[in-house]
Coordinates of C-alpha atoms in Angstrom, one line a residue:
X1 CA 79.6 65.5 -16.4
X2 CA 79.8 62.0 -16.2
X3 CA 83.0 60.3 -14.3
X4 CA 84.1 57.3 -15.3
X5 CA 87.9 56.2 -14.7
X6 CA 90.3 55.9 -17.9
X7 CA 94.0 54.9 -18.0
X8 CA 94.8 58.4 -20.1
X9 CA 93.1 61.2 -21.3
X10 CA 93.0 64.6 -22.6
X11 CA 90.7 67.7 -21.4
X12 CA 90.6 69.5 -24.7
X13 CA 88.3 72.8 -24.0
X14 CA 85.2 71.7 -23.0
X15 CA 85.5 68.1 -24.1
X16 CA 87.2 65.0 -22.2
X17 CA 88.7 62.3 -25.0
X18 CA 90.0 59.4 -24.2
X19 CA 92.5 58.5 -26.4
X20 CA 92.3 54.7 -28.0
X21 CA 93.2 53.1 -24.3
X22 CA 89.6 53.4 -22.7
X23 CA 86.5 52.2 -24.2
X24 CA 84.8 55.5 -23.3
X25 CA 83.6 58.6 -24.8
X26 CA 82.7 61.8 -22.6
X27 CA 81.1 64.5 -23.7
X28 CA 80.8 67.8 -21.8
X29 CA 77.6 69.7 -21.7
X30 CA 78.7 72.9 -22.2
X31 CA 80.6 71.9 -25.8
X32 CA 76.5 71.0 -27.4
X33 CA 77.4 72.2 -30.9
X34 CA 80.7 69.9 -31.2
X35 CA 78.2 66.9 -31.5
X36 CA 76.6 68.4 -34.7
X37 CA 80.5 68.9 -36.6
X38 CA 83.0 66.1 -35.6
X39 CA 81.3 63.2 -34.0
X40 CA 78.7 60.9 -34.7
X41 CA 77.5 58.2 -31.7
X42 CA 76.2 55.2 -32.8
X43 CA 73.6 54.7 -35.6
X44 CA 74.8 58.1 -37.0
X45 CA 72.6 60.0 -34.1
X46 CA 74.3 63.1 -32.5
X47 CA 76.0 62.7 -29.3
X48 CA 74.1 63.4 -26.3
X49 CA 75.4 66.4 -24.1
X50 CA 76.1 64.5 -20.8
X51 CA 76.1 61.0 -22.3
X52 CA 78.4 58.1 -22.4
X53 CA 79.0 56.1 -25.4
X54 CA 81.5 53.2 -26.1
X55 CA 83.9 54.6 -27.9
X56 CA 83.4 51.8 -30.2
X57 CA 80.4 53.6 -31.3
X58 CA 81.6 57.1 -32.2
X59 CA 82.5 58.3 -35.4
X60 CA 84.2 61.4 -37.4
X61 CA 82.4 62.7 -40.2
X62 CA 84.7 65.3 -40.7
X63 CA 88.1 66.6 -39.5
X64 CA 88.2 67.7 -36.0
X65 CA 91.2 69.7 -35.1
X66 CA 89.1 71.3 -31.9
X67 CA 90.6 67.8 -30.0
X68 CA 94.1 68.9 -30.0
X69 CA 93.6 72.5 -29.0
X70 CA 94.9 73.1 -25.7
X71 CA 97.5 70.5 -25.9
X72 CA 101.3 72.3 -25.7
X73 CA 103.3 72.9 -29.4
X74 CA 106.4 71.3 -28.9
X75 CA 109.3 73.9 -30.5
X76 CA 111.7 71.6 -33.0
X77 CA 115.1 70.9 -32.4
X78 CA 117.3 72.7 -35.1
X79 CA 121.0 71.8 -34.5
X80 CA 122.9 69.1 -36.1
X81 CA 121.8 65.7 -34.2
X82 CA 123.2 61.9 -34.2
X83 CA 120.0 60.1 -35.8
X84 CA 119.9 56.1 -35.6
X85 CA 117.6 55.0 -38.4
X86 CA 116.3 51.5 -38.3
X87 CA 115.3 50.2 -41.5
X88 CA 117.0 52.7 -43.5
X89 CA 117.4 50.3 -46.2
X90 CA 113.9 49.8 -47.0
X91 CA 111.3 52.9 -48.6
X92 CA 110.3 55.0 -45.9
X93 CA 114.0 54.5 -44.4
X94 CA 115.9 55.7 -47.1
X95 CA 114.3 58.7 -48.0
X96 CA 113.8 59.7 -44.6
X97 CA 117.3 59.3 -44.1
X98 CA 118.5 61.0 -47.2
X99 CA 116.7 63.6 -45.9
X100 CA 118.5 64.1 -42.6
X101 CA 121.6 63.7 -44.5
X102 CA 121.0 66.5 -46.8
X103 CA 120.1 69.0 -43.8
X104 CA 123.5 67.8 -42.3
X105 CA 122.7 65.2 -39.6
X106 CA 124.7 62.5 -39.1
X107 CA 122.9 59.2 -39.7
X108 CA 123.5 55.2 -38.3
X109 CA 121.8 52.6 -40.2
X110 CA 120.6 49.4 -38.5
X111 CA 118.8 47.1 -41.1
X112 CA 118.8 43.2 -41.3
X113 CA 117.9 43.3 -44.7
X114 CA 115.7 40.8 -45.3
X115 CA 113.9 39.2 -47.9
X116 CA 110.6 40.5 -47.9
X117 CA 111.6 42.1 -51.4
X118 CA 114.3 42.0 -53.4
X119 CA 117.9 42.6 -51.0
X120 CA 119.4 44.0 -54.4
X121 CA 116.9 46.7 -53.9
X122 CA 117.9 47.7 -50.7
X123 CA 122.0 47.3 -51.5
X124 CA 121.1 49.8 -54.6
X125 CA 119.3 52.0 -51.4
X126 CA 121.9 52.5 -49.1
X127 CA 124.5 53.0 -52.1
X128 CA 122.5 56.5 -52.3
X129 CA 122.7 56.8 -49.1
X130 CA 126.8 56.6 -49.5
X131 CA 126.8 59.0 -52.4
X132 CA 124.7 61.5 -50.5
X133 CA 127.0 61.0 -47.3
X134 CA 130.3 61.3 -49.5
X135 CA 128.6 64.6 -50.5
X136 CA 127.6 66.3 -47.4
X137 CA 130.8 65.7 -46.6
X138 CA 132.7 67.1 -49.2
X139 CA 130.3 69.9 -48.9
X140 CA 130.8 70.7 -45.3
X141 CA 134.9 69.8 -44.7
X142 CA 133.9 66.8 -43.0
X143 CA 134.1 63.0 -43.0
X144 CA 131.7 60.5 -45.2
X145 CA 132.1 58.1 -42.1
X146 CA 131.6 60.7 -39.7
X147 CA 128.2 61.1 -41.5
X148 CA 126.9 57.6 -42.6
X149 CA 127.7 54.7 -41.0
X150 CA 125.7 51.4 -41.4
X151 CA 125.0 48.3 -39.9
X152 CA 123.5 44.9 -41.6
X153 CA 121.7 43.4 -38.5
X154 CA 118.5 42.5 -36.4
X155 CA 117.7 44.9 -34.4
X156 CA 116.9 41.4 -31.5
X157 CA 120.3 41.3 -31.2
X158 CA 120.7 42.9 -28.2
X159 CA 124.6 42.5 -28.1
X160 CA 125.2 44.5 -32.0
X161 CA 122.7 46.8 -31.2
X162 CA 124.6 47.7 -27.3
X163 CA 128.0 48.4 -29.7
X164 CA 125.9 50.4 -32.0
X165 CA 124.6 52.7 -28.9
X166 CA 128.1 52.7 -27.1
X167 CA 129.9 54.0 -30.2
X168 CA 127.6 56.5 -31.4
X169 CA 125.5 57.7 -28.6
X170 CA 122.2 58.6 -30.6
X171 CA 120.1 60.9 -29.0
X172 CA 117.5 60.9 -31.5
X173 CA 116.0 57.4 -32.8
X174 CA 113.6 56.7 -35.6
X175 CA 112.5 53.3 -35.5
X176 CA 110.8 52.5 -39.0
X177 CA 112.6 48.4 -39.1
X178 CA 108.9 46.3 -39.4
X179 CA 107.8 43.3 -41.3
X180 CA 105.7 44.8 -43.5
X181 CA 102.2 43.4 -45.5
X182 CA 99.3 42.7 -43.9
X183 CA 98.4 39.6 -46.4
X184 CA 101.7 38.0 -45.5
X185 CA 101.1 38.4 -41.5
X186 CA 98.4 35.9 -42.1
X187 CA 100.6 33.9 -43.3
X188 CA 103.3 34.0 -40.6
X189 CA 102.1 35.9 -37.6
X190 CA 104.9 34.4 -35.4
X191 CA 107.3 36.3 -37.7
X192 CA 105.3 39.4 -37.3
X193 CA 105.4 39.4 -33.6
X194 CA 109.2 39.1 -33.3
X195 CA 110.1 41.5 -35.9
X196 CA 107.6 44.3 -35.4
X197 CA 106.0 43.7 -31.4
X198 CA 109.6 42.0 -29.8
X199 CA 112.0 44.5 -32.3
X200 CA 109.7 47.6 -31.0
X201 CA 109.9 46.5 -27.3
X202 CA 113.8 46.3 -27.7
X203 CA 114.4 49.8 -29.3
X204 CA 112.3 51.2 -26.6
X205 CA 114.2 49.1 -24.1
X206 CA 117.8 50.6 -25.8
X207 CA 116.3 54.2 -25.6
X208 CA 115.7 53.9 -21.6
X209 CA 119.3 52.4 -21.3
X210 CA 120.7 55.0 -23.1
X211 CA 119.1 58.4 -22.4
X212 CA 117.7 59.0 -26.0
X213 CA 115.9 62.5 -26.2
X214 CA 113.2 61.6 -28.6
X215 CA 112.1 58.2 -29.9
X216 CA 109.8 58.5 -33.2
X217 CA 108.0 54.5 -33.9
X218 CA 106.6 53.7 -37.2
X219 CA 102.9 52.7 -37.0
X220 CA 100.2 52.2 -40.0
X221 CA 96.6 53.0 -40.5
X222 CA 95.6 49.6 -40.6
X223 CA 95.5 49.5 -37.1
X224 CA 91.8 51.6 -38.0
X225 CA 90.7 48.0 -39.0
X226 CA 86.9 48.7 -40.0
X227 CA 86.6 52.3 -38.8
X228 CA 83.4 53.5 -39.8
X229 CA 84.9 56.8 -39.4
X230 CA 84.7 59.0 -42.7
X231 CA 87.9 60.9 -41.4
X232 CA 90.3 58.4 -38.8
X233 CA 91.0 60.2 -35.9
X234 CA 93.5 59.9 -33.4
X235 CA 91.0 59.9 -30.7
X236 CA 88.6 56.6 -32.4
X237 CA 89.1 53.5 -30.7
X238 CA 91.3 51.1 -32.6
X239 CA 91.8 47.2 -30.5
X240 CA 90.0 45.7 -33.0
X241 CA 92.7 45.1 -35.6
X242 CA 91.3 42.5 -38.6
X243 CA 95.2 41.1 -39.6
X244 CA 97.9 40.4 -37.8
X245 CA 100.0 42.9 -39.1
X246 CA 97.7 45.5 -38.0
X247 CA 97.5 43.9 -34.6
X248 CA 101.5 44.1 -34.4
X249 CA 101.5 48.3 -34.9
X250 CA 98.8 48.4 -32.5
X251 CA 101.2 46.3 -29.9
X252 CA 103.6 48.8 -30.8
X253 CA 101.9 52.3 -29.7
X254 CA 100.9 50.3 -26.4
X255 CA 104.1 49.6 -25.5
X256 CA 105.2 52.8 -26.2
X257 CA 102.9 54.4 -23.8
X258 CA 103.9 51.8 -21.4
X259 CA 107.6 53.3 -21.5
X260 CA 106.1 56.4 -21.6
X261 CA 104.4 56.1 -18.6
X262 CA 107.1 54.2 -16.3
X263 CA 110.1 56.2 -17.6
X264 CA 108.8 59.3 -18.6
X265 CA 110.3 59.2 -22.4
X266 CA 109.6 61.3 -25.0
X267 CA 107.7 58.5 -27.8
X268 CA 105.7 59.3 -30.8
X269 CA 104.1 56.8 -33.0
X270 CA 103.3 58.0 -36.7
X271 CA 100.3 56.4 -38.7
X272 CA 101.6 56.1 -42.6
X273 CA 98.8 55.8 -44.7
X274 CA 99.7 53.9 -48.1
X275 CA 102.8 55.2 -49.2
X276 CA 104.1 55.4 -52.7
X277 CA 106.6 57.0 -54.9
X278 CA 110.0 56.8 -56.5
X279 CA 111.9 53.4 -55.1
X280 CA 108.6 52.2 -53.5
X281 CA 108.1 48.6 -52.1
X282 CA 107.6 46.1 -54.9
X283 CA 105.0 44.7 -53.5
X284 CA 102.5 47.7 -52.9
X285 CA 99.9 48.4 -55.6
X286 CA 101.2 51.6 -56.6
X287 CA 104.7 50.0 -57.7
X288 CA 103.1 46.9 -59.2
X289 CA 100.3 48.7 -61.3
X290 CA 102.7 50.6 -62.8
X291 CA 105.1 48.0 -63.5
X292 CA 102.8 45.8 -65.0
X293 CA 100.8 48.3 -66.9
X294 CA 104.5 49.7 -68.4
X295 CA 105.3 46.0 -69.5
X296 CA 102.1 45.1 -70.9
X297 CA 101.4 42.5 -67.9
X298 CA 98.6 41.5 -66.6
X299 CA 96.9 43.7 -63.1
X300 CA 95.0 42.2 -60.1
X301 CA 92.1 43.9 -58.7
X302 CA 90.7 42.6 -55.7
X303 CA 87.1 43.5 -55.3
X304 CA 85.1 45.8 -57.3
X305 CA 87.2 48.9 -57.3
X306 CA 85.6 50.9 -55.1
X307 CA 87.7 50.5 -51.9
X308 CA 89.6 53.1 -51.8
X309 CA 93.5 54.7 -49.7
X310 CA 94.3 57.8 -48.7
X311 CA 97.7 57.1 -50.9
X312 CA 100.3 59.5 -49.7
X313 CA 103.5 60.6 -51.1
X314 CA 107.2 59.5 -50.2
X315 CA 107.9 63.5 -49.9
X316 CA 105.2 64.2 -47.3
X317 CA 105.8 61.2 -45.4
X318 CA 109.2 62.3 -44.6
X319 CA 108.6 65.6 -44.0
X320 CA 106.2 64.1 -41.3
X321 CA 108.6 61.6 -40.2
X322 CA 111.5 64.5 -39.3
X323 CA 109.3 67.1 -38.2
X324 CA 108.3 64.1 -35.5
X325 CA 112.2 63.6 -35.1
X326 CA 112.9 67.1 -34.2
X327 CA 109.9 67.5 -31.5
X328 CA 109.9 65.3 -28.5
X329 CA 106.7 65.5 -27.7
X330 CA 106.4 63.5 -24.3
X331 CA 103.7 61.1 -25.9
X332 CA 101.7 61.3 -28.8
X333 CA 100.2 59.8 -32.0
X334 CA 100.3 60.9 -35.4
X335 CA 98.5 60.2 -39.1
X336 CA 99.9 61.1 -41.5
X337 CA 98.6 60.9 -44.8
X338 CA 97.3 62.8 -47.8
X339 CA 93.8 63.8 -46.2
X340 CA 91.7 62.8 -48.6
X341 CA 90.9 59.2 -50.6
X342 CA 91.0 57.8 -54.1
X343 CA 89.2 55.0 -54.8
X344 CA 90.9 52.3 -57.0
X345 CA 89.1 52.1 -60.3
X346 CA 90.5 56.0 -60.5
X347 CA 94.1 55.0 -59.1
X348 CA 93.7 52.1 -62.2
X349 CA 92.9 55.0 -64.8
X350 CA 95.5 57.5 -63.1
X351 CA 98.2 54.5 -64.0
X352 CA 96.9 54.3 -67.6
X353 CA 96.9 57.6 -68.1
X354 CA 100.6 58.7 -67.4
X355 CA 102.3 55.4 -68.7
X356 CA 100.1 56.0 -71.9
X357 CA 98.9 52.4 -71.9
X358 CA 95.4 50.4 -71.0
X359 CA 95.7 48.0 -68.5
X360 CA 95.0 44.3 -68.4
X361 CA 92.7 43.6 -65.3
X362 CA 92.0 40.6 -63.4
X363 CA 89.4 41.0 -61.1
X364 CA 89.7 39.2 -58.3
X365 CA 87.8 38.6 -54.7
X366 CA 88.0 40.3 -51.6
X367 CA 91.3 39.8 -49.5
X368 CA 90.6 38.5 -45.9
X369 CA 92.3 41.4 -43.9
X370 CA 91.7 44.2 -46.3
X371 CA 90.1 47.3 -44.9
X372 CA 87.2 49.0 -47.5
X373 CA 88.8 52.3 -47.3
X374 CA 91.5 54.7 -45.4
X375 CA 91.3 58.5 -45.1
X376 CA 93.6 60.0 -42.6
X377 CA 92.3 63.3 -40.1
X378 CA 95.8 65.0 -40.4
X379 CA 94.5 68.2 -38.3
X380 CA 96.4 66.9 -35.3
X381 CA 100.0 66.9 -37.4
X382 CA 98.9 69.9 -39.0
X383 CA 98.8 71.7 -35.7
X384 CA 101.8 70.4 -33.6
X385 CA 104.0 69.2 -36.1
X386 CA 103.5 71.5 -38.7
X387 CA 102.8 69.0 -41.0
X388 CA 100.5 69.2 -44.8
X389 CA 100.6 67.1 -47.6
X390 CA 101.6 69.0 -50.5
X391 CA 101.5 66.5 -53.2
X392 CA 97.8 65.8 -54.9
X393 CA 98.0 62.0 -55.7
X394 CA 98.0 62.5 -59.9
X395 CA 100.9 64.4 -59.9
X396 CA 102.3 61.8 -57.3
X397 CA 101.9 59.1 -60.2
X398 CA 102.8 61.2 -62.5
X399 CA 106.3 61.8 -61.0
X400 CA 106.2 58.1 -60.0
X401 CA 106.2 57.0 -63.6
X402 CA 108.5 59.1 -64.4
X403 CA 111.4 57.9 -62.2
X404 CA 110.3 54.3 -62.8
X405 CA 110.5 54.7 -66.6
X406 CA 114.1 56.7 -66.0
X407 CA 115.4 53.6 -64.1
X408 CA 113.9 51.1 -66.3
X409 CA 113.5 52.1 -69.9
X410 CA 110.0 53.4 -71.1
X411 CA 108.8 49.6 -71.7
X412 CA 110.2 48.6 -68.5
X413 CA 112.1 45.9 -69.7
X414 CA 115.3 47.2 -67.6
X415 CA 113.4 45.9 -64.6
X416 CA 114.6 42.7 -63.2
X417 CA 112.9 39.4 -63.3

């Protein structure tokens, strides 16, 4: 075996991987058929037995859930917790906590509502989030404030967010509050850095002051930048970000090891790849196409139509998102995604095909910070957190449409300007 020092690692059977904070690869001699399944080094050669390759150079061809192996399956927490959601206005927010609502956790809502997208969107969001909170607890003899109580605020401000803790003593924190976009970062990095790198540092900050058991942090698969991985991994090196944005989540799983590692808290970061579904963000393809397509408006597509997203529904992302709530793992990153990719001239005919109309396409060029493609390795989830997509991404669409055509009329003209 080859020694070289790295600042964490994992011994998984008979392989040493070094997990995104070394630029190393080590591969044991005794694990010789690994090289021909899960890893290609370099040039698409095999990996040596013995050898040493920057980790830069390997690649996953396939899933590979031999890495997580040997590490320890944290058991879920299953009584009624305190959860503080950040950003449980916005898409991933809401649903996630509507869902912790519905299995009878009591939920606190920090969210500066900003104007990324439309704030009426948001207002309409945590309205739900009031009718499902006025049902739980009319259900179970308890009450709606003692279920659901929210804050409009930043989570920067250091002073709102000690009154938040000292009132409600959250034990459980799922930080999902982010600028979002990785076109507008480019834009406005500054922004990006105080929202998603400062915000991050500060919730980790408020969960050492204040004991919290678990602390979930939402990360993206853009922080893959140009993987020339088939399947992203976990274990691929990723501190070469291509946007802003990208470099921002990065920042954020970092820091989280750094707390991690001086404090001994229980983080995990979670990986969304490109979510979509009923109340999705305005601004994200799947929303947009279909919009557009149901009003007869006019589509961009950037490139040729061959990049292509592991698109993954708002349904499975939750069920990641609280199956990462309830195990506080000590540190640990997640994807989470559908598995597999669609490229976007099939996401275009997927659109036309359920809102029963052709769409009017304008191609356009390449985006500077756009990645070719995305296609998550979920094997880690799927092994400690229990975690598999369940919904193919046509019948995703398909339900997709179907709520947005519900809300907005089958021409879509109920949609606001």
């Amino acid at each position: 075996m080859v020694a070289i020092q790295a600042r964490d690692c994992y011994r998984v059977s008979a392989v040493i991987v070094l997990i995104g904070l070394s630029n190393y690869f080590v591969y044991d001699t005794v694990a010789g058929p690994f090289s021909k399944s899960s890893l290609r080094g370099g040039a698409g050669r095999g990996l040596a037995p013995g050898a040493v390759y920057p980790l830069g150079e390997v690649t996953f061809n396939q899933p590979s859930p031999e890495l997580w192996a040997d590490i320890p399956i944290v058991q879920p927490h299953a009584s009624e917790k305190t959860v503080l959601v950040t950003g449980a206005a916005g898409f991933i927010g809401s649903h996630t906590a509507l869902r912790l609502l519905h299995r009878g956790d009591s939920v606190v809502v920090v969210d500066e509502m900003n104007d990324y997208y439309d704030v009426g969107i948001k207002e309409g969001n945590l309205e739900l989030l009031r009718q499902k909170a006025a049902e739980m607890a009319k259900k179970n003899g308890k009450k709606a404030e003692d279920l659901l109580t929210i804050y409009k605020g930043d989570i920067n401000d250091q002073e709102m967010m000690k009154k938040v803790y000292e009132k409600h003593h959250p034990q459980w924190v799922c930080h999902l509050a982010a600028r979002a976009g990785v076109r507008p970062s480019i834009q406005d990095p500054l922004l990006y850095v105080r929202a998603n790198v400062q915000g991050t540092t500060n919730m980790l900050e408020y969960s050492r002051q204040y004991n919290v058991i678990n602390t979930v942090v939402a990360s993206s698969s853009s922080v893959y930048g140009e993987s020339g991985s088939t399947y992203f991994s976990e274990a691929e090196h990723v501190d070469q970000p291509v946007s802003p944005y990208a470099q921002t989540k990065r920042s954020g799983e970092l820091i989280s090891y750094t707390y991690h590692k001086l404090y001994g808290m229980k983080i995990t970061n979670l990986r969304f790849f490109t979510v979509y579904g009923p109340r999705g963000r305005p601004d994200m393809a799947p929303y947009k196409f279909i919009a557009r397509v149901t009003r007869g408006e006019e589509i961009e597509q950037y490139g040729d139509g061959t990049t292509s997203r592991d698109y993954t529904y708002i349904d499975d992302i939750v069920d990641g998102v609280v199956r990462a709530i309830d195990r506080p793992y000590p540190y640990q990153i997640f994807n989470l995604g559908k598995g597999s990719g669609t490229k976007l001239n099939e996401f275009i005919s997927l659109v036309e095909k359920h809102v029963g109309k052709k769409a009017n396409i304008k191609l356009m060029p390449e985006q500077p910070g756009d990645v070719p493609f995305t296609n998550a390795d979920v094997s880690k989830a799927a092994r400690l957190l229990g975690y598999a997509s369940t919904v193919p991404f046509e019948e995703g669409i398909q339900r997709t449409v179907a709520w947005f055509k519900e809300v907005f009329g089958e021409d879509g003209q109920g949609m606001p300007n």
